[in-house]
C-alpha positions as a LaTeX table, in Angstrom:
\begin{tabular}{lrrr}
\hline
Residue & $x$ (\AA) & $y$ (\AA) & $z$ (\AA) \\
\hline
Met1 & 4.01 & 12.82 & $-3.42$ \\
Ser2 & 1.29 & 14.74 & $-3.88$ \\
Cys3 & $-1.78$ & 13.90 & $-1.97$ \\
Gly4 & $-3.64$ & 14.62 & $-6.13$ \\
Thr5 & $-7.57$ & 14.80 & $-5.45$ \\
Ala6 & $-9.48$ & 11.92 & $-4.30$ \\
Pro7 & $-11.74$ & 9.65 & $-6.27$ \\
Ala8 & $-15.10$ & 10.55 & $-5.14$ \\
Gly9 & $-13.06$ & 11.52 & $-1.68$ \\
Ile10 & $-11.25$ & 8.28 & $-0.02$ \\
Thr11 & $-10.00$ & 8.19 & 3.09 \\
Ala12 & $-6.36$ & 9.70 & 3.18 \\
Trp13 & $-5.69$ & 9.91 & $-0.06$ \\
Arg14 & $-2.69$ & 9.90 & $-1.23$ \\
Gln15 & $-0.77$ & 10.16 & $-5.05$ \\
Trp16 & 3.09 & 8.97 & $-5.07$ \\
Ser17 & 3.32 & 8.61 & $-7.82$ \\
Ala18 & 1.68 & 8.71 & $-11.72$ \\
Gly19 & 1.25 & 4.95 & $-11.08$ \\
Ile20 & 0.67 & 4.07 & $-7.36$ \\
Ala21 & $-2.11$ & 5.85 & $-4.88$ \\
Ser22 & $-2.94$ & 4.23 & $-1.71$ \\
Ala23 & $-5.49$ & 5.48 & 0.44 \\
Gly24 & $-7.92$ & 3.92 & 3.68 \\
Gln25 & $-11.49$ & 1.71 & 2.31 \\
Pro26 & $-13.41$ & 2.78 & $-0.50$ \\
Ser27 & $-16.48$ & 2.19 & $-1.31$ \\
Val28 & $-18.34$ & 0.33 & $-4.27$ \\
Ala29 & $-19.03$ & 4.12 & $-6.15$ \\
Gln30 & $-15.28$ & 5.09 & $-4.79$ \\
Leu31 & $-14.25$ & 1.99 & $-6.60$ \\
Gly32 & $-16.22$ & 2.94 & $-9.84$ \\
Ala33 & $-14.15$ & 6.21 & $-9.41$ \\
Val34 & $-10.71$ & 4.43 & $-8.75$ \\
Ala35 & $-11.80$ & 2.38 & $-11.88$ \\
Ala36 & $-13.09$ & 6.06 & $-14.05$ \\
Ala37 & $-9.30$ & 7.22 & $-13.27$ \\
Gly38 & $-8.06$ & 4.83 & $-15.11$ \\
Tyr39 & $-6.59$ & 2.47 & $-12.24$ \\
Gly40 & $-6.19$ & $-0.76$ & $-13.32$ \\
Val41 & $-5.41$ & $-3.02$ & $-9.98$ \\
Val42 & $-6.46$ & $-2.55$ & $-6.38$ \\
Ile43 & $-4.31$ & $-3.91$ & $-3.92$ \\
Asn44 & $-6.19$ & $-4.40$ & $-0.79$ \\
Leu45 & $-3.84$ & $-4.87$ & 2.35 \\
Ala46 & $-6.75$ & $-5.32$ & 4.49 \\
Leu47 & $-8.54$ & $-8.47$ & 6.20 \\
His48 & $-11.82$ & $-9.58$ & 4.53 \\
Asp49 & $-13.94$ & $-10.20$ & 7.92 \\
Ala50 & $-13.40$ & $-6.44$ & 9.17 \\
Pro51 & $-16.87$ & $-4.50$ & 9.72 \\
Tyr52 & $-15.20$ & $-2.04$ & 7.50 \\
Ser53 & $-15.06$ & $-4.35$ & 4.74 \\
Leu54 & $-17.31$ & $-4.58$ & 1.76 \\
Pro55 & $-19.35$ & $-7.47$ & 1.17 \\
Asp56 & $-17.70$ & $-8.76$ & $-1.50$ \\
Glu57 & $-14.64$ & $-6.72$ & $-2.78$ \\
Pro58 & $-13.24$ & $-8.93$ & $-5.00$ \\
Ala59 & $-16.26$ & $-9.23$ & $-7.38$ \\
Thr60 & $-17.12$ & $-5.34$ & $-6.98$ \\
Val61 & $-13.11$ & $-4.71$ & $-8.38$ \\
Thr62 & $-13.50$ & $-7.42$ & $-10.90$ \\
Ala63 & $-16.51$ & $-6.29$ & $-12.29$ \\
Leu64 & $-15.54$ & $-2.78$ & $-12.39$ \\
Gly65 & $-12.22$ & $-4.44$ & $-15.34$ \\
Met66 & $-9.74$ & $-4.31$ & $-12.32$ \\
Ala67 & $-7.92$ & $-6.88$ & $-11.45$ \\
Tyr68 & $-7.50$ & $-7.23$ & $-7.37$ \\
Val69 & $-4.96$ & $-9.22$ & $-4.96$ \\
His70 & $-6.17$ & $-9.21$ & $-1.76$ \\
Ile71 & $-2.78$ & $-9.60$ & 1.00 \\
Pro72 & $-4.24$ & $-9.97$ & 4.62 \\
Val73 & $-1.84$ & $-8.02$ & 6.95 \\
Ile74 & $-2.74$ & $-8.48$ & 10.08 \\
Trp75 & $-2.53$ & $-5.25$ & 12.16 \\
Thr76 & $-0.64$ & $-6.55$ & 14.73 \\
Arg77 & 1.97 & $-8.63$ & 12.93 \\
Pro78 & 3.06 & $-7.17$ & 9.62 \\
Thr79 & 5.54 & $-10.11$ & 8.14 \\
Ala80 & 8.75 & $-9.82$ & 5.66 \\
Ala81 & 6.85 & $-12.36$ & 3.18 \\
Asp82 & 3.81 & $-9.78$ & 3.52 \\
Leu83 & 6.14 & $-7.52$ & 2.80 \\
His84 & 7.15 & $-9.86$ & $-0.31$ \\
Val85 & 4.58 & $-11.37$ & $-1.55$ \\
Phe86 & 3.27 & $-7.21$ & $-1.94$ \\
Phe87 & 6.36 & $-6.67$ & $-4.18$ \\
Ala88 & 5.65 & $-9.39$ & $-5.86$ \\
Ala89 & 2.32 & $-7.90$ & $-6.69$ \\
Met90 & 3.69 & $-4.83$ & $-7.23$ \\
Asn91 & 6.16 & $-5.41$ & $-9.95$ \\
Glu92 & 3.70 & $-8.54$ & $-11.63$ \\
His93 & 0.78 & $-5.11$ & $-12.65$ \\
Arg94 & 3.72 & $-2.57$ & $-13.07$ \\
Gln95 & 1.47 & $-2.09$ & $-16.87$ \\
His96 & $-0.80$ & $-0.60$ & $-14.72$ \\
Arg97 & $-1.96$ & 2.22 & $-11.97$ \\
Arg98 & $-1.87$ & 0.54 & $-8.86$ \\
Phe99 & $-4.55$ & 1.27 & $-5.92$ \\
Val100 & $-3.33$ & $-0.21$ & $-2.77$ \\
His101 & $-5.62$ & 0.17 & 0.38 \\
Cys102 & $-6.19$ & $-1.27$ & 3.85 \\
Ala103 & $-8.46$ & 0.04 & 6.83 \\
Arg104 & $-6.99$ & 3.91 & 6.88 \\
Asn105 & $-4.52$ & 3.85 & 4.42 \\
Met106 & $-1.38$ & 3.22 & 7.06 \\
Arg107 & $-0.42$ & $-0.15$ & 6.09 \\
Ala108 & $-1.07$ & 0.92 & 3.05 \\
Ser109 & 1.47 & 3.92 & 2.98 \\
Val110 & 4.02 & 1.52 & 5.35 \\
Phe111 & 4.12 & $-1.10$ & 2.21 \\
Val112 & 4.12 & 1.60 & $-0.49$ \\
Ala113 & 6.87 & 3.69 & 0.35 \\
Leu114 & 8.26 & 0.44 & 1.11 \\
Tyr115 & 8.74 & $-0.85$ & $-2.99$ \\
Arg116 & 8.91 & 2.39 & $-3.46$ \\
Phe117 & 12.63 & 2.65 & $-1.08$ \\
Arg118 & 13.49 & $-0.94$ & $-2.79$ \\
His119 & 11.72 & $-1.12$ & $-6.20$ \\
Glu120 & 12.53 & 2.89 & $-7.49$ \\
Gly121 & 15.11 & 4.23 & $-4.93$ \\
Arg122 & 13.92 & 6.60 & $-3.08$ \\
Ala123 & 15.27 & 8.23 & $-0.04$ \\
Lys124 & 14.75 & 6.43 & 3.10 \\
Ser125 & 14.77 & 10.38 & 4.81 \\
Gly126 & 11.87 & 10.40 & 1.57 \\
Ile127 & 10.08 & 7.60 & 2.54 \\
Leu128 & 9.65 & 8.89 & 6.38 \\
Ala129 & 8.18 & 11.59 & 5.67 \\
Asp130 & 5.38 & 10.11 & 3.62 \\
Ile131 & 5.00 & 7.78 & 5.59 \\
Arg132 & 4.43 & 10.68 & 7.99 \\
Thr133 & 1.92 & 12.03 & 5.91 \\
Val134 & $-0.67$ & 9.40 & 6.70 \\
Trp135 & 0.03 & 8.31 & 9.91 \\
Glu136 & 2.65 & 8.62 & 13.14 \\
Pro137 & 4.08 & 4.54 & 13.41 \\
Asp138 & 3.11 & 3.22 & 16.59 \\
Ala139 & 5.88 & 0.49 & 18.19 \\
Val140 & 5.20 & $-2.72$ & 16.10 \\
Trp141 & 5.08 & $-0.89$ & 12.44 \\
Thr142 & 8.24 & 1.79 & 13.21 \\
Ala143 & 9.93 & $-1.93$ & 14.27 \\
Phe144 & 8.23 & $-3.30$ & 10.82 \\
Leu145 & 9.01 & $-0.75$ & 9.07 \\
His146 & 13.26 & $-0.10$ & 10.23 \\
Gln147 & 13.73 & $-4.18$ & 9.96 \\
Ala148 & 12.39 & $-3.71$ & 6.11 \\
Leu149 & 14.68 & $-1.11$ & 5.53 \\
Ala150 & 17.66 & $-2.56$ & 7.26 \\
Ala151 & 17.64 & $-5.92$ & 4.72 \\
Val152 & 17.18 & $-3.57$ & 1.45 \\
Glu153 & 19.89 & $-1.72$ & 2.64 \\
Gly154 & 21.63 & $-4.52$ & 3.13 \\
Glu155 & 20.19 & $-5.82$ & $-0.46$ \\
Arg156 & 22.00 & $-2.93$ & $-1.67$ \\
Gly157 & 25.25 & $-3.67$ & 0.26 \\
Gly158 & 24.52 & 0.19 & 2.60 \\
Arg159 & 23.94 & 2.39 & $-0.48$ \\
Gln160 & 20.87 & 4.86 & $-0.54$ \\
\hline
\end{tabular}
């Protein structure tokens, strides 16, 4: 994982791999920089009606030539269903560079880490360390993270 150079200074930018980055809420100009950096899809995990949200992010993103996916994850109630929709969106767009964001890269960093754990075989210790480069998850997100990790480990038959 590398912090990478954030296009136009986007808050909490993390370049997780050549094809996946996440950050906090970008401005319209910053979304332009994301497009110019070669990203083909934007996945927004925040709510559209939040005070930090752009007035019409879907139209902005599509006008820049990128696909837009909105998965509204309620901060105090992340769910396994949210995560599975995210996994499906990431896999559907795997031929593109994917930029995932939320308000401050907290939701996004956890969801991306879980994706990388499940779909890219990253080690649990590695993804937990990656998340901690962004934030220290609170009780709600720690419980969600451990439930999701246990589910993936169950799918793997306990293999790490």
